[in-house]
PDB file of C-alpha atoms in Angstrom:
ATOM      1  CA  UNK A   1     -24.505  -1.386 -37.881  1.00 54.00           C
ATOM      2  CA  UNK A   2     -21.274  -1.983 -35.556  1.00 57.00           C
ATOM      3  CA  UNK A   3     -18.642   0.711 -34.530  1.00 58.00           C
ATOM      4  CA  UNK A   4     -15.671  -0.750 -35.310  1.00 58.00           C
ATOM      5  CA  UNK A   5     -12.950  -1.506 -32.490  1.00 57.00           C
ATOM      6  CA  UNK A   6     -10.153   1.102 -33.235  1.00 56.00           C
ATOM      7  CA  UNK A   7      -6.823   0.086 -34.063  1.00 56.00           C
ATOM      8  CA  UNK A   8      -4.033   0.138 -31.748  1.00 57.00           C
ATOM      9  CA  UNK A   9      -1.007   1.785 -33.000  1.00 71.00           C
ATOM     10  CA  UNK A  10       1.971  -0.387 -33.023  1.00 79.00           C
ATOM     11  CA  UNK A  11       4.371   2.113 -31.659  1.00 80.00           C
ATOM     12  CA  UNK A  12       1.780   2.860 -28.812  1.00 85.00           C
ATOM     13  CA  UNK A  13       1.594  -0.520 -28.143  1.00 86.00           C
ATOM     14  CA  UNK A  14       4.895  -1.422 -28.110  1.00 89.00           C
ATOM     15  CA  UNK A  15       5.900   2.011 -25.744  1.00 90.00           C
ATOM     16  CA  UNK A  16       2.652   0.912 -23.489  1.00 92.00           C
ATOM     17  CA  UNK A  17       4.471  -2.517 -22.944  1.00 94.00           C
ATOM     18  CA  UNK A  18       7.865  -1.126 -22.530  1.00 95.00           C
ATOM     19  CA  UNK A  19       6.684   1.052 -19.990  1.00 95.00           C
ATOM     20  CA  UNK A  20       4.560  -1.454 -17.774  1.00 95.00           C
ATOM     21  CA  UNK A  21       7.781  -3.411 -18.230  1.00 96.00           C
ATOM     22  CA  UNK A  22       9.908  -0.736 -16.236  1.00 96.00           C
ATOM     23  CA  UNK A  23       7.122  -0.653 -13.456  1.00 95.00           C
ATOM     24  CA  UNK A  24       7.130  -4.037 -13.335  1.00 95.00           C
ATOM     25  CA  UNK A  25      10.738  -4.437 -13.358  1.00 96.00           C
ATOM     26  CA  UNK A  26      11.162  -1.222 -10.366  1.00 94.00           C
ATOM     27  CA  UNK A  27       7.908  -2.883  -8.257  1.00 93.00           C
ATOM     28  CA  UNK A  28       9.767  -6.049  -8.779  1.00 93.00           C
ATOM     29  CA  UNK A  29      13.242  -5.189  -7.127  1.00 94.00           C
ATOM     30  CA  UNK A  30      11.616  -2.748  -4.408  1.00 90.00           C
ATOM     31  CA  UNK A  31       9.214  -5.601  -2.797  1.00 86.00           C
ATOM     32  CA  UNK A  32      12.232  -8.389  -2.889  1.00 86.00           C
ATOM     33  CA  UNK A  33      14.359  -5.818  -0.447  1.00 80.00           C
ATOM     34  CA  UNK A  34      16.460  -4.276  -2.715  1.00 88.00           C
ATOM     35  CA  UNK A  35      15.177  -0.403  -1.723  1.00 84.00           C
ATOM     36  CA  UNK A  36      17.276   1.649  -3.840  1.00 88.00           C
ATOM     37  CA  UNK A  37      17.763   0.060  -7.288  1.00 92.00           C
ATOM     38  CA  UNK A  38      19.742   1.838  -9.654  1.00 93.00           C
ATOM     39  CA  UNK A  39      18.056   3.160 -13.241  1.00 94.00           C
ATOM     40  CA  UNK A  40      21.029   0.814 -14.594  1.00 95.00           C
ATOM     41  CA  UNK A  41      19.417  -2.394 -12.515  1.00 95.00           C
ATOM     42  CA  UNK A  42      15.599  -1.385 -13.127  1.00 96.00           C
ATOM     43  CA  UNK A  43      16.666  -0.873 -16.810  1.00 96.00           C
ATOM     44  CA  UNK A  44      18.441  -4.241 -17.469  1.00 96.00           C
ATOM     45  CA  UNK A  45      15.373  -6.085 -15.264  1.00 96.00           C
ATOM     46  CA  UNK A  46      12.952  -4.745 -17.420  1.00 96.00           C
ATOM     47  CA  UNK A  47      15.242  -5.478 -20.660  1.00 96.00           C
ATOM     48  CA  UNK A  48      15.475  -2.063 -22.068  1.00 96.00           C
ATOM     49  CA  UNK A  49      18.071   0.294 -22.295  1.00 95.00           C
ATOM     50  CA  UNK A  50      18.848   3.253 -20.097  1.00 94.00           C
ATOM     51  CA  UNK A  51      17.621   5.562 -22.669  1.00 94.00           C
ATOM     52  CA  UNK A  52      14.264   3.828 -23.071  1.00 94.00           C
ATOM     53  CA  UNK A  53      13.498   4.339 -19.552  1.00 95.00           C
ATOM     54  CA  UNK A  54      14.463   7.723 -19.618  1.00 95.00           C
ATOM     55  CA  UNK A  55      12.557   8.296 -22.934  1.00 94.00           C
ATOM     56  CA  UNK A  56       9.308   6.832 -20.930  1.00 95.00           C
ATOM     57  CA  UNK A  57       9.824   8.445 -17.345  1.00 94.00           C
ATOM     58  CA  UNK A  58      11.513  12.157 -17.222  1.00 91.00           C
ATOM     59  CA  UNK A  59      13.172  11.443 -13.994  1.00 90.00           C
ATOM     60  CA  UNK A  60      13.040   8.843 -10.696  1.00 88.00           C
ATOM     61  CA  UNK A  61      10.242  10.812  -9.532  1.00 86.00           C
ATOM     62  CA  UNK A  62       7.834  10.095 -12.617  1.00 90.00           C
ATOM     63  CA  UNK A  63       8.989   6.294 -11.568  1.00 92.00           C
ATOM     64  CA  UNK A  64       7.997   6.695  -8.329  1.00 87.00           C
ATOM     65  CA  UNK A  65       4.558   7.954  -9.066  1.00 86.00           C
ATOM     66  CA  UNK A  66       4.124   4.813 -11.581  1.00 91.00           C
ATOM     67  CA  UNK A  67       5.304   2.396  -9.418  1.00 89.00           C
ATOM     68  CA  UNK A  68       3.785   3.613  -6.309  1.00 84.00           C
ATOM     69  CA  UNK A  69      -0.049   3.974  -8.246  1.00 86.00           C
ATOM     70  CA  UNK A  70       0.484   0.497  -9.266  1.00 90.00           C
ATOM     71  CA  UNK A  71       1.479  -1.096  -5.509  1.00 86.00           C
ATOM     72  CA  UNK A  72      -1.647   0.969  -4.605  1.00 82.00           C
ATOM     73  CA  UNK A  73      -3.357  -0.990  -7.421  1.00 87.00           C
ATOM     74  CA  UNK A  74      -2.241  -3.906  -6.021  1.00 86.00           C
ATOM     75  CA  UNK A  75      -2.956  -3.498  -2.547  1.00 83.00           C
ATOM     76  CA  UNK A  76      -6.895  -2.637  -3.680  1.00 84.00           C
ATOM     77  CA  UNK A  77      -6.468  -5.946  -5.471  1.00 88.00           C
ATOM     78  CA  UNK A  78      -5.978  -7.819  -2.582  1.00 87.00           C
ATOM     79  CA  UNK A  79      -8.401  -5.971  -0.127  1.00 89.00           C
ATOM     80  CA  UNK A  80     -11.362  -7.994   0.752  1.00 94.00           C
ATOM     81  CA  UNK A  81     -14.496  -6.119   2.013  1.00 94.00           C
ATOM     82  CA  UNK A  82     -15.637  -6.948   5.806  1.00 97.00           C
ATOM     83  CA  UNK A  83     -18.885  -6.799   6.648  1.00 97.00           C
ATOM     84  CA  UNK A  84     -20.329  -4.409   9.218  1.00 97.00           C
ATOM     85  CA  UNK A  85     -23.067  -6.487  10.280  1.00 97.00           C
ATOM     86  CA  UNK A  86     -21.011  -9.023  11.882  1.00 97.00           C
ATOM     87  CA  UNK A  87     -20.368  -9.705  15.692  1.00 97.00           C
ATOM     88  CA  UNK A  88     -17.346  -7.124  16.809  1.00 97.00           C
ATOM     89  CA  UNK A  89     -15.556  -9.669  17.696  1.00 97.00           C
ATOM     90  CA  UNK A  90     -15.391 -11.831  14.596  1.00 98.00           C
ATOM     91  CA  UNK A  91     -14.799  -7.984  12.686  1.00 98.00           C
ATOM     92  CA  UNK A  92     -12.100  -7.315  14.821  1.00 98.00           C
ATOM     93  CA  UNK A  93     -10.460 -10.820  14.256  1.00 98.00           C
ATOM     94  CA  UNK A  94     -11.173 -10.472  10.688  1.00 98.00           C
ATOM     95  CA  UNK A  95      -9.881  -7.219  10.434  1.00 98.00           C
ATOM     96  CA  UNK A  96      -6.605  -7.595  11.874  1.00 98.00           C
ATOM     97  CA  UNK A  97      -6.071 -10.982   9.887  1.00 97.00           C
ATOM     98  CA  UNK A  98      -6.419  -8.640   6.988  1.00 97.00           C
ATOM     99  CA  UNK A  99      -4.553  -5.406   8.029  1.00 96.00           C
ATOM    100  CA  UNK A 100      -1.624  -7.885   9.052  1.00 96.00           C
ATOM    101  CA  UNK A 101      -1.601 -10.088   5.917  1.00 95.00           C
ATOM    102  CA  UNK A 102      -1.618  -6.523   3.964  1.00 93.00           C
ATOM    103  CA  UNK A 103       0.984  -4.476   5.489  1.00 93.00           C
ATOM    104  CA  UNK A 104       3.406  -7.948   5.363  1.00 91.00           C
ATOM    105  CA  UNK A 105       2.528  -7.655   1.490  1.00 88.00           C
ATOM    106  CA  UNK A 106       3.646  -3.943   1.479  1.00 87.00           C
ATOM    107  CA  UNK A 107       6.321  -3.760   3.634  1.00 88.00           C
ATOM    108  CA  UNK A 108       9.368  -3.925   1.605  1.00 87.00           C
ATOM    109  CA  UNK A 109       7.964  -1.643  -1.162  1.00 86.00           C
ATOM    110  CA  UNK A 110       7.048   0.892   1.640  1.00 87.00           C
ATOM    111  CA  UNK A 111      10.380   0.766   3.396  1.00 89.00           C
ATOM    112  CA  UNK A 112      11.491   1.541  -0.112  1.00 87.00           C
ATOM    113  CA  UNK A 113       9.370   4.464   0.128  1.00 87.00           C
ATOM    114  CA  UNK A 114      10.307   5.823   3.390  1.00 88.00           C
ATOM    115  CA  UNK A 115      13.783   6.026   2.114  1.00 87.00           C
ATOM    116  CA  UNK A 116      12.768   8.912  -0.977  1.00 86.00           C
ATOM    117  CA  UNK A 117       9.491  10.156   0.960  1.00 89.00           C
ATOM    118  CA  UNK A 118      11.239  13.044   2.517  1.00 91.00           C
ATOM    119  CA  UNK A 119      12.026  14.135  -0.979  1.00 89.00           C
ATOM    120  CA  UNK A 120       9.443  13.055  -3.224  1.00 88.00           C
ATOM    121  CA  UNK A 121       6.307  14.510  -3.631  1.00 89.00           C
ATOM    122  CA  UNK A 122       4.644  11.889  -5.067  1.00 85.00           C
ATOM    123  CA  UNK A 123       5.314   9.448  -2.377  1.00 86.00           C
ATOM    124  CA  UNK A 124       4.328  11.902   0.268  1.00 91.00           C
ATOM    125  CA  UNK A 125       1.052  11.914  -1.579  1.00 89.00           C
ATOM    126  CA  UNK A 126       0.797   7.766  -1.635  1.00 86.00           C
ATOM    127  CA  UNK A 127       1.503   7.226   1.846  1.00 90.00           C
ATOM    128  CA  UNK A 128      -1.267   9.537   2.211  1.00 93.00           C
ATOM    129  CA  UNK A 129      -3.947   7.927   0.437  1.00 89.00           C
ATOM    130  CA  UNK A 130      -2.355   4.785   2.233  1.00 89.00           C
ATOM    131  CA  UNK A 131      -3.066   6.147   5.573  1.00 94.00           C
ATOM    132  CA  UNK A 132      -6.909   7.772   4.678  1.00 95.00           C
ATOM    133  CA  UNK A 133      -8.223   4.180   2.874  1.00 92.00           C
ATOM    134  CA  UNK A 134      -6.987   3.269   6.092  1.00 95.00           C
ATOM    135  CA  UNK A 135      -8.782   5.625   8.163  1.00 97.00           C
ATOM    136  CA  UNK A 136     -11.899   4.984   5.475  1.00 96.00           C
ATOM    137  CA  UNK A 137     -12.053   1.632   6.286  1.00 96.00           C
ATOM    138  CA  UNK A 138     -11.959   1.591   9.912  1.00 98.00           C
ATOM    139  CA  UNK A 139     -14.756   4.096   9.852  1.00 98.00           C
ATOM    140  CA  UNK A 140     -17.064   1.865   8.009  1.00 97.00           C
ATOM    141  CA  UNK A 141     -16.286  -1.022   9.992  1.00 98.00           C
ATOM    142  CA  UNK A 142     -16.709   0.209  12.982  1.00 98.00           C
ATOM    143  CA  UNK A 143     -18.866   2.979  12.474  1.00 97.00           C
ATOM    144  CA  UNK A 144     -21.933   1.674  15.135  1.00 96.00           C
ATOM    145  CA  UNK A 145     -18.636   1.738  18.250  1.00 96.00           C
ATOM    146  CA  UNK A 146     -17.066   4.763  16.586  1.00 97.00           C
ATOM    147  CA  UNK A 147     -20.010   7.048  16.563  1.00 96.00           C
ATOM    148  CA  UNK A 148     -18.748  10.631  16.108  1.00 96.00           C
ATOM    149  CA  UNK A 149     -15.436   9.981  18.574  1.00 97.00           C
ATOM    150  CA  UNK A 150     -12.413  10.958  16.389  1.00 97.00           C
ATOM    151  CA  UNK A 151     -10.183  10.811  18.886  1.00 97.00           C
ATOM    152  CA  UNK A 152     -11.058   7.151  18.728  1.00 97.00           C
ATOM    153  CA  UNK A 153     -11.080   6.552  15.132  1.00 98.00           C
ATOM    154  CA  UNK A 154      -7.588   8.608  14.689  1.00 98.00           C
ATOM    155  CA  UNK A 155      -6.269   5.904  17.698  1.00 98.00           C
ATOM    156  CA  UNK A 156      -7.548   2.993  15.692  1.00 98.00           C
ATOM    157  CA  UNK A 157      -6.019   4.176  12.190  1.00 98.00           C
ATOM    158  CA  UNK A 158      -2.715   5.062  14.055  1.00 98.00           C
ATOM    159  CA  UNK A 159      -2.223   0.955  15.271  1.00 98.00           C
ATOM    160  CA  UNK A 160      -3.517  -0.174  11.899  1.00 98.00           C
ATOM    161  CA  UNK A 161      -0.763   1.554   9.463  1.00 96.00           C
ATOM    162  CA  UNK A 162       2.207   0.339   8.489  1.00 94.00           C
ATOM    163  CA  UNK A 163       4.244   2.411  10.414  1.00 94.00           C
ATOM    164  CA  UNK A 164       3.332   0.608  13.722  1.00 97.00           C
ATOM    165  CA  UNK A 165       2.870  -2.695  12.200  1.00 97.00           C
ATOM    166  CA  UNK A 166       7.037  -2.160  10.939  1.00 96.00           C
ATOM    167  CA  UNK A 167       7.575  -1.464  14.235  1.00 97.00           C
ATOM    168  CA  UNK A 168       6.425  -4.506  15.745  1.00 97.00           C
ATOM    169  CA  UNK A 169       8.041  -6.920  13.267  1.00 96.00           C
ATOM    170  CA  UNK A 170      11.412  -5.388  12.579  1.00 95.00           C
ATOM    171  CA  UNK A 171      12.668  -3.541  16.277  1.00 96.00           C
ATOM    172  CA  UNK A 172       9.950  -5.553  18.373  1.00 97.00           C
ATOM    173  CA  UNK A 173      11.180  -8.524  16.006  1.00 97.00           C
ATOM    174  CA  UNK A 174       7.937  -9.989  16.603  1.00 97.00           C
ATOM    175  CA  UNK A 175       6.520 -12.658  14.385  1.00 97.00           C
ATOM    176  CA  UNK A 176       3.484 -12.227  11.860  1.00 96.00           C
ATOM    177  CA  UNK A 177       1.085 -13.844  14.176  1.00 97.00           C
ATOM    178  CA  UNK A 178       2.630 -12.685  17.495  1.00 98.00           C
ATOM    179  CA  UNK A 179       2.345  -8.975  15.537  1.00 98.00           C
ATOM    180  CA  UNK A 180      -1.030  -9.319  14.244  1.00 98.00           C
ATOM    181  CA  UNK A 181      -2.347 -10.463  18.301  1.00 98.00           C
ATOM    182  CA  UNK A 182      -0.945  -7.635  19.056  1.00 98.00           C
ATOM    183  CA  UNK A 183      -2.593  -5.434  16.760  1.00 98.00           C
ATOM    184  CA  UNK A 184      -5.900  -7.751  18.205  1.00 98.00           C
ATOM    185  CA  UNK A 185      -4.932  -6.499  21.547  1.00 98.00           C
ATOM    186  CA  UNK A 186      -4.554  -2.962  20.397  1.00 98.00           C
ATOM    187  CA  UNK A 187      -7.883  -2.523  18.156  1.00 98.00           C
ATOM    188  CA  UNK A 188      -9.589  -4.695  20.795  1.00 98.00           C
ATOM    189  CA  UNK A 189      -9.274  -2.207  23.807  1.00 97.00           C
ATOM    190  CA  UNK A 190      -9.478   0.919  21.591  1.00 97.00           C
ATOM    191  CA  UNK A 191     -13.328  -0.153  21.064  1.00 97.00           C
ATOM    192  CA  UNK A 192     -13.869  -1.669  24.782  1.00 95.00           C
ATOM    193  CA  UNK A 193     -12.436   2.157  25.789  1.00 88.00           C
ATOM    194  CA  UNK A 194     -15.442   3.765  24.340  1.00 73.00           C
ATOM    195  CA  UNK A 195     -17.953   1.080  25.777  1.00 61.00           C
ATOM    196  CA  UNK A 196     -16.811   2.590  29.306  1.00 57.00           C
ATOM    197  CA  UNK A 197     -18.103   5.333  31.351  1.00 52.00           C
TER     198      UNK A 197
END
């Protein structure tokens, strides 16, 4: 005997749509550079009306939290796992290809971010997890040059966040690859540091 598959309500179906359709539409305009869209923009984007976003999200700050969950979705998407066993130097290359090609991918959502952080809760908590699956990562990559030096891995998770990465391209105005040999440079005599007596 078979369970049968439970029917989806049509009016939670049709509010689950509208409301990816409002994330979609507020992820949409925050990654093409436009950093503080209007409820009146994100609204007509999505095709809804004002109300229907505000019947779906109690205030900018429930949008945040949805919109910033699913660029986090998004980035874990896109993440491709290195593998520890490889030569350093082919992780290191590897890993910077990555880091760059990733923070490039978030960069105008999170400079859309950094204008509400100071205010929002729920972006303070994002950039967060941003910064420790940052932090993770490094650790498991280079755990065997790491070793138990925190100093070390909090130097290696500093270069690798967006924040520097921003830095290079926008004030340094420094291309993507000129940027990412940088960050090459950087990572590169982080480990070689702890190789010395």
């Amino acid at each position: 005997m078979t369970t049968p598959t439970p029917r989806v309500d049509g009016r939670t179906a049709r509010s689950e749509r509208t409301r990816n359709a409002i994330v979609d539409a507020h992820v949409s305009l925050i990654t093409t550079d436009d950093l503080r869209p209007t409820a009146d923009k994100i609204a007509k984007l999505a095709g809804v009306s004002l109300r229907a976003l505000w019947s779906h999200f109690a205030d900018m700050e429930a949008l945040f939290t949805a919109s910033a969950q699913r660029i986090l979705d998004m980035r874990d998407k896109a993440f491709v796992p290195i593998s520890p066993d490889l030569p350093l130097t082919e992780r290191i290359d590897t890993y910077c290809k990555q880091r760059a090609r990733m923070n490039d991918a978030i960069g105008p959502a999170a400079r859309a971010s950094a204008l509400k952080e100071p205010f929002s809760p729920a972006l303070q908590h994002y950039r967060q997890l941003h910064v420790e699956r940052v932090r993770d990562e490094v650790r498991a990559l280079f755990a065997a040059e790491i070793g138990d030096d925190e100093v070390l891995l909090d130097a290696l998770t500093a270069v690798s966040t967006f924040n520097t990465w921003d830095t290079l391209r926008k004030p340094m105005e420094m291309s993507a690859d000129k940027a990412r040999a940088t960050l090459t440079r950087a990572v590169t005599a982080l480990l070689a540091s702890k190789a010395q007596p």
